[in-house]
Amino acid sequence: MLLPISTTVDLVNAGVSAYLAIRLARAMHQDPASRMLRYFFYTYCALTVAYVFQTVPRVFSSQEVELLGVTFSIATLCFLVAAAFFSRVILAYTLPRWARPFFPIYLGLAGFAFVWSLLSPAAPIVDTATGITNWNPDPGVGILASALFLLVLVPGAILFVRQAIQAKSNHIVRVRSITIGLGSAFLAASAVMVFLATSEVLAVTSDFFSSGGMLVIFLGAAYHRPKQLPLITPPHAI
């Protein structure tokens, strides 16, 4: 029996996130002092958990709307936690003084979105004919979550693409930076569509944007298979 389209996409994303988390764990063992590696590691750990919460319930209880609504809320919280750790990387290179205070503020907003999503839960629709999942979240929750994701992912995409342009003499860093930048842009588009989708077309487009984003990041991380995974040179102070 083949898995539905949306479930398969999230399962692949969970595998890619787990792979990247394992690689980062190995890199952290080689360079335990690197805060950037640690933030990336936490980011992909949170992404792995998020995709697992989106995938597993649909495999066993695809028509249990209330259960899927709760697990979607948990997954959304995990995605926002991942974005919070990613923001530490972005702010370290753009607004270092804001890196520390922004983190708890962002987590607080993520917690508010989580509680709101539990009080006004999503009503997921899993189309058994097409295999597409439309999560159908509360509009207010969708707008807030989308804004929070864009607040981190858009600057992240710009930061890494700019890093790629500047790293002319280091081909590996350039490839990795541009893949993470493009991957972040794809994930930003996916986040908006998954929370604001009003049709199966937008829902499945979101699935493929998220899968494409994770795949692009995966290809960049696997490029040349180096022993370490420092993507950009960490600043001295965060």
PDB file of C-alpha atoms in Angstrom:
ATOM      1  CA  MET A   1       0.000   0.000   0.000  1.00  0.00           C
ATOM      2  CA  LEU A   2       1.424   3.345  -1.077  1.00  0.00           C
ATOM      3  CA  LEU A   3       1.427   6.280   1.310  1.00  0.00           C
ATOM      4  CA  PRO A   4      -0.599   9.366   0.336  1.00  0.00           C
ATOM      5  CA  ILE A   5       1.272  12.203  -1.390  1.00  0.00           C
ATOM      6  CA  SER A   6       1.315  14.634   1.550  1.00  0.00           C
ATOM      7  CA  THR A   7       2.282  11.933   4.055  1.00  0.00           C
ATOM      8  CA  THR A   8       5.103  10.717   1.825  1.00  0.00           C
ATOM      9  CA  VAL A   9       6.472  14.253   1.418  1.00  0.00           C
ATOM     10  CA  ASP A  10       6.525  14.810   5.190  1.00  0.00           C
ATOM     11  CA  LEU A  11       8.125  11.396   5.762  1.00  0.00           C
ATOM     12  CA  VAL A  12      10.918  12.277   3.320  1.00  0.00           C
ATOM     13  CA  ASN A  13      11.359  15.660   4.997  1.00  0.00           C
ATOM     14  CA  ALA A  14      11.640  13.955   8.390  1.00  0.00           C
ATOM     15  CA  GLY A  15      14.369  11.684   7.006  1.00  0.00           C
ATOM     16  CA  VAL A  16      16.301  14.589   5.489  1.00  0.00           C
ATOM     17  CA  SER A  17      16.058  16.599   8.720  1.00  0.00           C
ATOM     18  CA  ALA A  18      17.241  13.621  10.777  1.00  0.00           C
ATOM     19  CA  TYR A  19      20.175  13.056   8.405  1.00  0.00           C
ATOM     20  CA  LEU A  20      21.256  16.687   8.682  1.00  0.00           C
ATOM     21  CA  ALA A  21      20.891  16.599  12.483  1.00  0.00           C
ATOM     22  CA  ILE A  22      23.165  13.525  12.621  1.00  0.00           C
ATOM     23  CA  ARG A  23      25.769  15.203  10.424  1.00  0.00           C
ATOM     24  CA  LEU A  24      25.660  18.308  12.568  1.00  0.00           C
ATOM     25  CA  ALA A  25      26.041  16.211  15.727  1.00  0.00           C
ATOM     26  CA  ARG A  26      29.229  14.734  14.278  1.00  0.00           C
ATOM     27  CA  ALA A  27      30.492  18.186  13.332  1.00  0.00           C
ATOM     28  CA  MET A  28      29.744  19.436  16.853  1.00  0.00           C
ATOM     29  CA  HIS A  29      31.842  16.600  18.258  1.00  0.00           C
ATOM     30  CA  GLN A  30      34.761  17.863  16.168  1.00  0.00           C
ATOM     31  CA  ASP A  31      34.147  21.512  17.040  1.00  0.00           C
ATOM     32  CA  PRO A  32      32.248  21.621  20.368  1.00  0.00           C
ATOM     33  CA  ALA A  33      32.870  25.349  20.808  1.00  0.00           C
ATOM     34  CA  SER A  34      30.903  26.341  17.699  1.00  0.00           C
ATOM     35  CA  ARG A  35      27.610  27.970  18.629  1.00  0.00           C
ATOM     36  CA  MET A  36      26.515  28.118  15.010  1.00  0.00           C
ATOM     37  CA  LEU A  37      26.744  24.340  14.641  1.00  0.00           C
ATOM     38  CA  ARG A  38      24.769  23.926  17.849  1.00  0.00           C
ATOM     39  CA  TYR A  39      22.012  26.257  16.639  1.00  0.00           C
ATOM     40  CA  PHE A  40      21.800  24.437  13.312  1.00  0.00           C
ATOM     41  CA  PHE A  41      21.699  21.108  15.168  1.00  0.00           C
ATOM     42  CA  TYR A  42      18.779  22.251  17.356  1.00  0.00           C
ATOM     43  CA  THR A  43      17.043  23.599  14.256  1.00  0.00           C
ATOM     44  CA  TYR A  44      17.108  20.266  12.444  1.00  0.00           C
ATOM     45  CA  CYS A  45      16.239  18.282  15.573  1.00  0.00           C
ATOM     46  CA  ALA A  46      13.102  20.417  15.962  1.00  0.00           C
ATOM     47  CA  LEU A  47      12.294  20.002  12.256  1.00  0.00           C
ATOM     48  CA  THR A  48      12.624  16.225  12.551  1.00  0.00           C
ATOM     49  CA  VAL A  49      10.198  16.112  15.476  1.00  0.00           C
ATOM     50  CA  ALA A  50       7.772  18.416  13.650  1.00  0.00           C
ATOM     51  CA  TYR A  51       7.672  16.269  10.528  1.00  0.00           C
ATOM     52  CA  VAL A  52       7.254  13.112  12.617  1.00  0.00           C
ATOM     53  CA  PHE A  53       4.203  14.627  14.333  1.00  0.00           C
ATOM     54  CA  GLN A  54       2.770  15.542  10.927  1.00  0.00           C
ATOM     55  CA  THR A  55       3.466  12.117   9.440  1.00  0.00           C
ATOM     56  CA  VAL A  56       2.802   9.353  11.972  1.00  0.00           C
ATOM     57  CA  PRO A  57      -0.827  10.186  12.899  1.00  0.00           C
ATOM     58  CA  ARG A  58      -1.864  10.218   9.242  1.00  0.00           C
ATOM     59  CA  VAL A  59      -0.371   6.757   8.707  1.00  0.00           C
ATOM     60  CA  PHE A  60      -2.517   5.196  11.435  1.00  0.00           C
ATOM     61  CA  SER A  61      -5.483   7.557  11.900  1.00  0.00           C
ATOM     62  CA  SER A  62      -5.861   9.634   8.766  1.00  0.00           C
ATOM     63  CA  GLN A  63      -9.575  10.315   9.346  1.00  0.00           C
ATOM     64  CA  GLU A  64      -9.356  11.263  13.044  1.00  0.00           C
ATOM     65  CA  VAL A  65      -9.824  14.997  12.562  1.00  0.00           C
ATOM     66  CA  GLU A  66      -9.468  15.970  16.233  1.00  0.00           C
ATOM     67  CA  LEU A  67      -6.248  13.955  16.651  1.00  0.00           C
ATOM     68  CA  LEU A  68      -4.760  15.398  13.472  1.00  0.00           C
ATOM     69  CA  GLY A  69      -5.692  18.898  14.596  1.00  0.00           C
ATOM     70  CA  VAL A  70      -3.811  18.467  17.885  1.00  0.00           C
ATOM     71  CA  THR A  71      -0.740  16.876  16.291  1.00  0.00           C
ATOM     72  CA  PHE A  72      -0.702  19.661  13.694  1.00  0.00           C
ATOM     73  CA  SER A  73      -0.594  22.193  16.540  1.00  0.00           C
ATOM     74  CA  ILE A  74       2.328  20.327  18.130  1.00  0.00           C
ATOM     75  CA  ALA A  75       4.107  20.133  14.780  1.00  0.00           C
ATOM     76  CA  THR A  76       3.573  23.866  14.241  1.00  0.00           C
ATOM     77  CA  LEU A  77       5.118  24.591  17.646  1.00  0.00           C
ATOM     78  CA  CYS A  78       8.144  22.450  16.731  1.00  0.00           C
ATOM     79  CA  PHE A  79       8.499  24.262  13.401  1.00  0.00           C
ATOM     80  CA  LEU A  80       8.445  27.591  15.236  1.00  0.00           C
ATOM     81  CA  VAL A  81      11.063  26.350  17.725  1.00  0.00           C
ATOM     82  CA  ALA A  82      13.234  25.405  14.738  1.00  0.00           C
ATOM     83  CA  ALA A  83      12.730  28.904  13.321  1.00  0.00           C
ATOM     84  CA  ALA A  84      13.677  30.397  16.702  1.00  0.00           C
ATOM     85  CA  PHE A  85      17.040  28.608  16.691  1.00  0.00           C
ATOM     86  CA  PHE A  86      17.580  29.553  13.048  1.00  0.00           C
ATOM     87  CA  SER A  87      16.983  33.168  14.043  1.00  0.00           C
ATOM     88  CA  ARG A  88      19.992  32.979  16.373  1.00  0.00           C
ATOM     89  CA  VAL A  89      22.169  32.319  13.330  1.00  0.00           C
ATOM     90  CA  ILE A  90      20.605  35.109  11.265  1.00  0.00           C
ATOM     91  CA  LEU A  91      20.744  37.756  13.982  1.00  0.00           C
ATOM     92  CA  ALA A  92      24.323  36.848  14.856  1.00  0.00           C
ATOM     93  CA  TYR A  93      25.307  38.168  11.421  1.00  0.00           C
ATOM     94  CA  THR A  94      22.853  41.026  11.080  1.00  0.00           C
ATOM     95  CA  LEU A  95      21.865  42.406  14.496  1.00  0.00           C
ATOM     96  CA  PRO A  96      24.108  40.684  17.079  1.00  0.00           C
ATOM     97  CA  ARG A  97      22.732  42.703  19.995  1.00  0.00           C
ATOM     98  CA  TRP A  98      19.247  41.392  19.276  1.00  0.00           C
ATOM     99  CA  ALA A  99      20.252  37.717  19.092  1.00  0.00           C
ATOM    100  CA  ARG A 100      19.684  36.994  22.773  1.00  0.00           C
ATOM    101  CA  PRO A 101      16.566  39.103  23.550  1.00  0.00           C
ATOM    102  CA  PHE A 102      14.800  38.164  20.304  1.00  0.00           C
ATOM    103  CA  PHE A 103      14.966  34.427  21.062  1.00  0.00           C
ATOM    104  CA  PRO A 104      12.678  34.364  24.148  1.00  0.00           C
ATOM    105  CA  ILE A 105      10.324  36.905  22.569  1.00  0.00           C
ATOM    106  CA  TYR A 106       9.961  34.707  19.499  1.00  0.00           C
ATOM    107  CA  LEU A 107       9.445  31.589  21.638  1.00  0.00           C
ATOM    108  CA  GLY A 108       6.789  33.463  23.610  1.00  0.00           C
ATOM    109  CA  LEU A 109       4.925  34.307  20.396  1.00  0.00           C
ATOM    110  CA  ALA A 110       5.324  30.685  19.278  1.00  0.00           C
ATOM    111  CA  GLY A 111       3.801  29.537  22.563  1.00  0.00           C
ATOM    112  CA  PHE A 112       0.907  31.970  22.103  1.00  0.00           C
ATOM    113  CA  ALA A 113       0.303  30.613  18.583  1.00  0.00           C
ATOM    114  CA  PHE A 114       0.384  27.069  19.970  1.00  0.00           C
ATOM    115  CA  VAL A 115      -2.198  27.783  22.679  1.00  0.00           C
ATOM    116  CA  TRP A 116      -4.379  29.638  20.161  1.00  0.00           C
ATOM    117  CA  SER A 117      -4.190  26.680  17.776  1.00  0.00           C
ATOM    118  CA  LEU A 118      -5.330  24.339  20.572  1.00  0.00           C
ATOM    119  CA  LEU A 119      -8.259  26.605  21.444  1.00  0.00           C
ATOM    120  CA  SER A 120      -9.154  27.007  17.753  1.00  0.00           C
ATOM    121  CA  PRO A 121      -7.854  23.744  16.299  1.00  0.00           C
ATOM    122  CA  ALA A 122      -7.286  23.000  12.660  1.00  0.00           C
ATOM    123  CA  ALA A 123      -9.799  20.790  10.864  1.00  0.00           C
ATOM    124  CA  PRO A 124      -7.570  18.747   8.532  1.00  0.00           C
ATOM    125  CA  ILE A 125      -9.042  17.194   5.414  1.00  0.00           C
ATOM    126  CA  VAL A 126      -7.242  14.118   4.085  1.00  0.00           C
ATOM    127  CA  ASP A 127      -8.470  13.367   0.578  1.00  0.00           C
ATOM    128  CA  THR A 128      -8.253   9.587   0.205  1.00  0.00           C
ATOM    129  CA  ALA A 129      -8.661   9.851  -3.565  1.00  0.00           C
ATOM    130  CA  THR A 130      -5.743  12.233  -4.197  1.00  0.00           C
ATOM    131  CA  GLY A 131      -3.631  11.611  -1.091  1.00  0.00           C
ATOM    132  CA  ILE A 132      -3.457  15.354  -0.399  1.00  0.00           C
ATOM    133  CA  THR A 133      -3.825  16.840   3.093  1.00  0.00           C
ATOM    134  CA  ASN A 134      -5.302  20.302   3.534  1.00  0.00           C
ATOM    135  CA  TRP A 135      -4.590  21.188   7.173  1.00  0.00           C
ATOM    136  CA  ASN A 136      -7.277  23.875   7.194  1.00  0.00           C
ATOM    137  CA  PRO A 137      -6.049  25.829  10.256  1.00  0.00           C
ATOM    138  CA  ASP A 138      -7.915  28.661  11.924  1.00  0.00           C
ATOM    139  CA  PRO A 139      -7.364  31.807   9.773  1.00  0.00           C
ATOM    140  CA  GLY A 140      -6.048  33.869  12.679  1.00  0.00           C
ATOM    141  CA  VAL A 141      -3.591  31.147  13.689  1.00  0.00           C
ATOM    142  CA  GLY A 142      -2.557  30.779  10.060  1.00  0.00           C
ATOM    143  CA  ILE A 143      -1.800  34.475   9.662  1.00  0.00           C
ATOM    144  CA  LEU A 144       0.184  34.636  12.916  1.00  0.00           C
ATOM    145  CA  ALA A 145       2.193  31.478  12.185  1.00  0.00           C
ATOM    146  CA  SER A 146       2.903  32.581   8.614  1.00  0.00           C
ATOM    147  CA  ALA A 147       4.126  35.985   9.828  1.00  0.00           C
ATOM    148  CA  LEU A 148       6.421  34.338  12.392  1.00  0.00           C
ATOM    149  CA  PHE A 149       7.927  32.004   9.790  1.00  0.00           C
ATOM    150  CA  LEU A 150       8.437  34.793   7.265  1.00  0.00           C
ATOM    151  CA  LEU A 151      10.059  36.956   9.938  1.00  0.00           C
ATOM    152  CA  VAL A 152      12.895  34.405  10.124  1.00  0.00           C
ATOM    153  CA  LEU A 153      13.001  32.586   6.787  1.00  0.00           C
ATOM    154  CA  VAL A 154      13.020  35.604   4.454  1.00  0.00           C
ATOM    155  CA  PRO A 155      16.008  37.294   6.173  1.00  0.00           C
ATOM    156  CA  GLY A 156      17.644  33.864   6.356  1.00  0.00           C
ATOM    157  CA  ALA A 157      17.311  33.366   2.625  1.00  0.00           C
ATOM    158  CA  ILE A 158      18.751  36.824   1.949  1.00  0.00           C
ATOM    159  CA  LEU A 159      21.640  36.282   4.384  1.00  0.00           C
ATOM    160  CA  PHE A 160      22.799  33.014   2.869  1.00  0.00           C
ATOM    161  CA  VAL A 161      22.420  34.108  -0.740  1.00  0.00           C
ATOM    162  CA  ARG A 162      24.488  37.205   0.096  1.00  0.00           C
ATOM    163  CA  GLN A 163      27.060  34.960   1.776  1.00  0.00           C
ATOM    164  CA  ALA A 164      27.209  32.859  -1.399  1.00  0.00           C
ATOM    165  CA  ILE A 165      27.867  35.951  -3.514  1.00  0.00           C
ATOM    166  CA  GLN A 166      30.658  37.058  -1.196  1.00  0.00           C
ATOM    167  CA  ALA A 167      32.333  33.634  -0.922  1.00  0.00           C
ATOM    168  CA  LYS A 168      33.846  33.699  -4.415  1.00  0.00           C
ATOM    169  CA  SER A 169      37.111  32.075  -3.349  1.00  0.00           C
ATOM    170  CA  ASN A 170      35.511  29.195  -1.404  1.00  0.00           C
ATOM    171  CA  HIS A 171      33.429  27.081  -3.745  1.00  0.00           C
ATOM    172  CA  ILE A 172      32.127  24.688  -1.070  1.00  0.00           C
ATOM    173  CA  VAL A 173      30.941  27.489   1.225  1.00  0.00           C
ATOM    174  CA  ARG A 174      29.382  29.219  -1.772  1.00  0.00           C
ATOM    175  CA  VAL A 175      27.420  26.129  -2.811  1.00  0.00           C
ATOM    176  CA  ARG A 176      26.247  25.430   0.721  1.00  0.00           C
ATOM    177  CA  SER A 177      25.242  29.023   1.369  1.00  0.00           C
ATOM    178  CA  ILE A 178      23.195  29.332  -1.786  1.00  0.00           C
ATOM    179  CA  THR A 179      21.469  25.982  -1.194  1.00  0.00           C
ATOM    180  CA  ILE A 180      20.472  26.974   2.337  1.00  0.00           C
ATOM    181  CA  GLY A 181      19.343  30.372   1.041  1.00  0.00           C
ATOM    182  CA  LEU A 182      17.203  28.872  -1.710  1.00  0.00           C
ATOM    183  CA  GLY A 183      15.948  26.155   0.635  1.00  0.00           C
ATOM    184  CA  SER A 184      14.887  28.811   3.137  1.00  0.00           C
ATOM    185  CA  ALA A 185      13.014  30.682   0.392  1.00  0.00           C
ATOM    186  CA  PHE A 186      11.182  27.483  -0.611  1.00  0.00           C
ATOM    187  CA  LEU A 187      10.293  26.748   3.016  1.00  0.00           C
ATOM    188  CA  ALA A 188       9.015  30.309   3.478  1.00  0.00           C
ATOM    189  CA  ALA A 189       6.707  29.901   0.490  1.00  0.00           C
ATOM    190  CA  SER A 190       5.600  26.503   1.796  1.00  0.00           C
ATOM    191  CA  ALA A 191       4.825  27.923   5.248  1.00  0.00           C
ATOM    192  CA  VAL A 192       2.571  30.615   3.810  1.00  0.00           C
ATOM    193  CA  MET A 193       0.722  28.167   1.572  1.00  0.00           C
ATOM    194  CA  VAL A 194       0.220  25.462   4.219  1.00  0.00           C
ATOM    195  CA  PHE A 195      -1.339  27.942   6.665  1.00  0.00           C
ATOM    196  CA  LEU A 196      -3.355  29.916   4.143  1.00  0.00           C
ATOM    197  CA  ALA A 197      -4.264  27.157   1.680  1.00  0.00           C
ATOM    198  CA  THR A 198      -7.877  27.260   0.564  1.00  0.00           C
ATOM    199  CA  SER A 199      -7.679  24.464  -1.983  1.00  0.00           C
ATOM    200  CA  GLU A 200      -5.977  21.135  -2.620  1.00  0.00           C
ATOM    201  CA  VAL A 201      -3.875  22.766  -5.330  1.00  0.00           C
ATOM    202  CA  LEU A 202      -2.267  25.127  -2.814  1.00  0.00           C
ATOM    203  CA  ALA A 203      -1.945  22.311  -0.263  1.00  0.00           C
ATOM    204  CA  VAL A 204      -0.053  20.008  -2.617  1.00  0.00           C
ATOM    205  CA  THR A 205       2.014  22.930  -3.926  1.00  0.00           C
ATOM    206  CA  SER A 206       3.036  23.592  -0.325  1.00  0.00           C
ATOM    207  CA  ASP A 207       4.044  19.937   0.030  1.00  0.00           C
ATOM    208  CA  PHE A 208       6.329  20.097  -2.980  1.00  0.00           C
ATOM    209  CA  PHE A 209       7.817  23.455  -1.966  1.00  0.00           C
ATOM    210  CA  SER A 210       8.702  22.041   1.464  1.00  0.00           C
ATOM    211  CA  SER A 211      10.136  18.884  -0.080  1.00  0.00           C
ATOM    212  CA  GLY A 212      12.072  20.935  -2.633  1.00  0.00           C
ATOM    213  CA  GLY A 213      13.451  23.199   0.089  1.00  0.00           C
ATOM    214  CA  MET A 214      14.630  20.284   2.220  1.00  0.00           C
ATOM    215  CA  LEU A 215      16.105  18.530  -0.828  1.00  0.00           C
ATOM    216  CA  VAL A 216      18.065  21.613  -1.894  1.00  0.00           C
ATOM    217  CA  ILE A 217      19.466  21.997   1.635  1.00  0.00           C
ATOM    218  CA  PHE A 218      20.294  18.278   1.726  1.00  0.00           C
ATOM    219  CA  LEU A 219      22.214  18.466  -1.559  1.00  0.00           C
ATOM    220  CA  GLY A 220      24.181  21.435  -0.288  1.00  0.00           C
ATOM    221  CA  ALA A 221      25.051  19.709   2.989  1.00  0.00           C
ATOM    222  CA  ALA A 222      26.111  16.527   1.200  1.00  0.00           C
ATOM    223  CA  TYR A 223      28.229  18.415  -1.327  1.00  0.00           C
ATOM    224  CA  HIS A 224      31.811  17.057  -1.263  1.00  0.00           C
ATOM    225  CA  ARG A 225      31.003  15.255   2.016  1.00  0.00           C
ATOM    226  CA  PRO A 226      33.516  17.185   4.168  1.00  0.00           C
ATOM    227  CA  LYS A 227      34.341  16.091   7.697  1.00  0.00           C
ATOM    228  CA  GLN A 228      32.815  19.199   9.223  1.00  0.00           C
ATOM    229  CA  LEU A 229      29.730  21.194   8.398  1.00  0.00           C
ATOM    230  CA  PRO A 230      30.523  24.835   9.166  1.00  0.00           C
ATOM    231  CA  LEU A 231      28.428  26.729   6.644  1.00  0.00           C
ATOM    232  CA  ILE A 232      29.578  30.221   7.538  1.00  0.00           C
ATOM    233  CA  THR A 233      32.329  31.519   9.767  1.00  0.00           C
ATOM    234  CA  PRO A 234      30.840  32.099  13.253  1.00  0.00           C
ATOM    235  CA  PRO A 235      31.241  35.563  14.733  1.00  0.00           C
ATOM    236  CA  HIS A 236      33.255  35.952  17.912  1.00  0.00           C
ATOM    237  CA  ALA A 237      30.308  37.184  19.949  1.00  0.00           C
ATOM    238  CA  ILE A 238      26.618  36.493  19.777  1.00  0.00           C
TER     239      ILE A 238
END
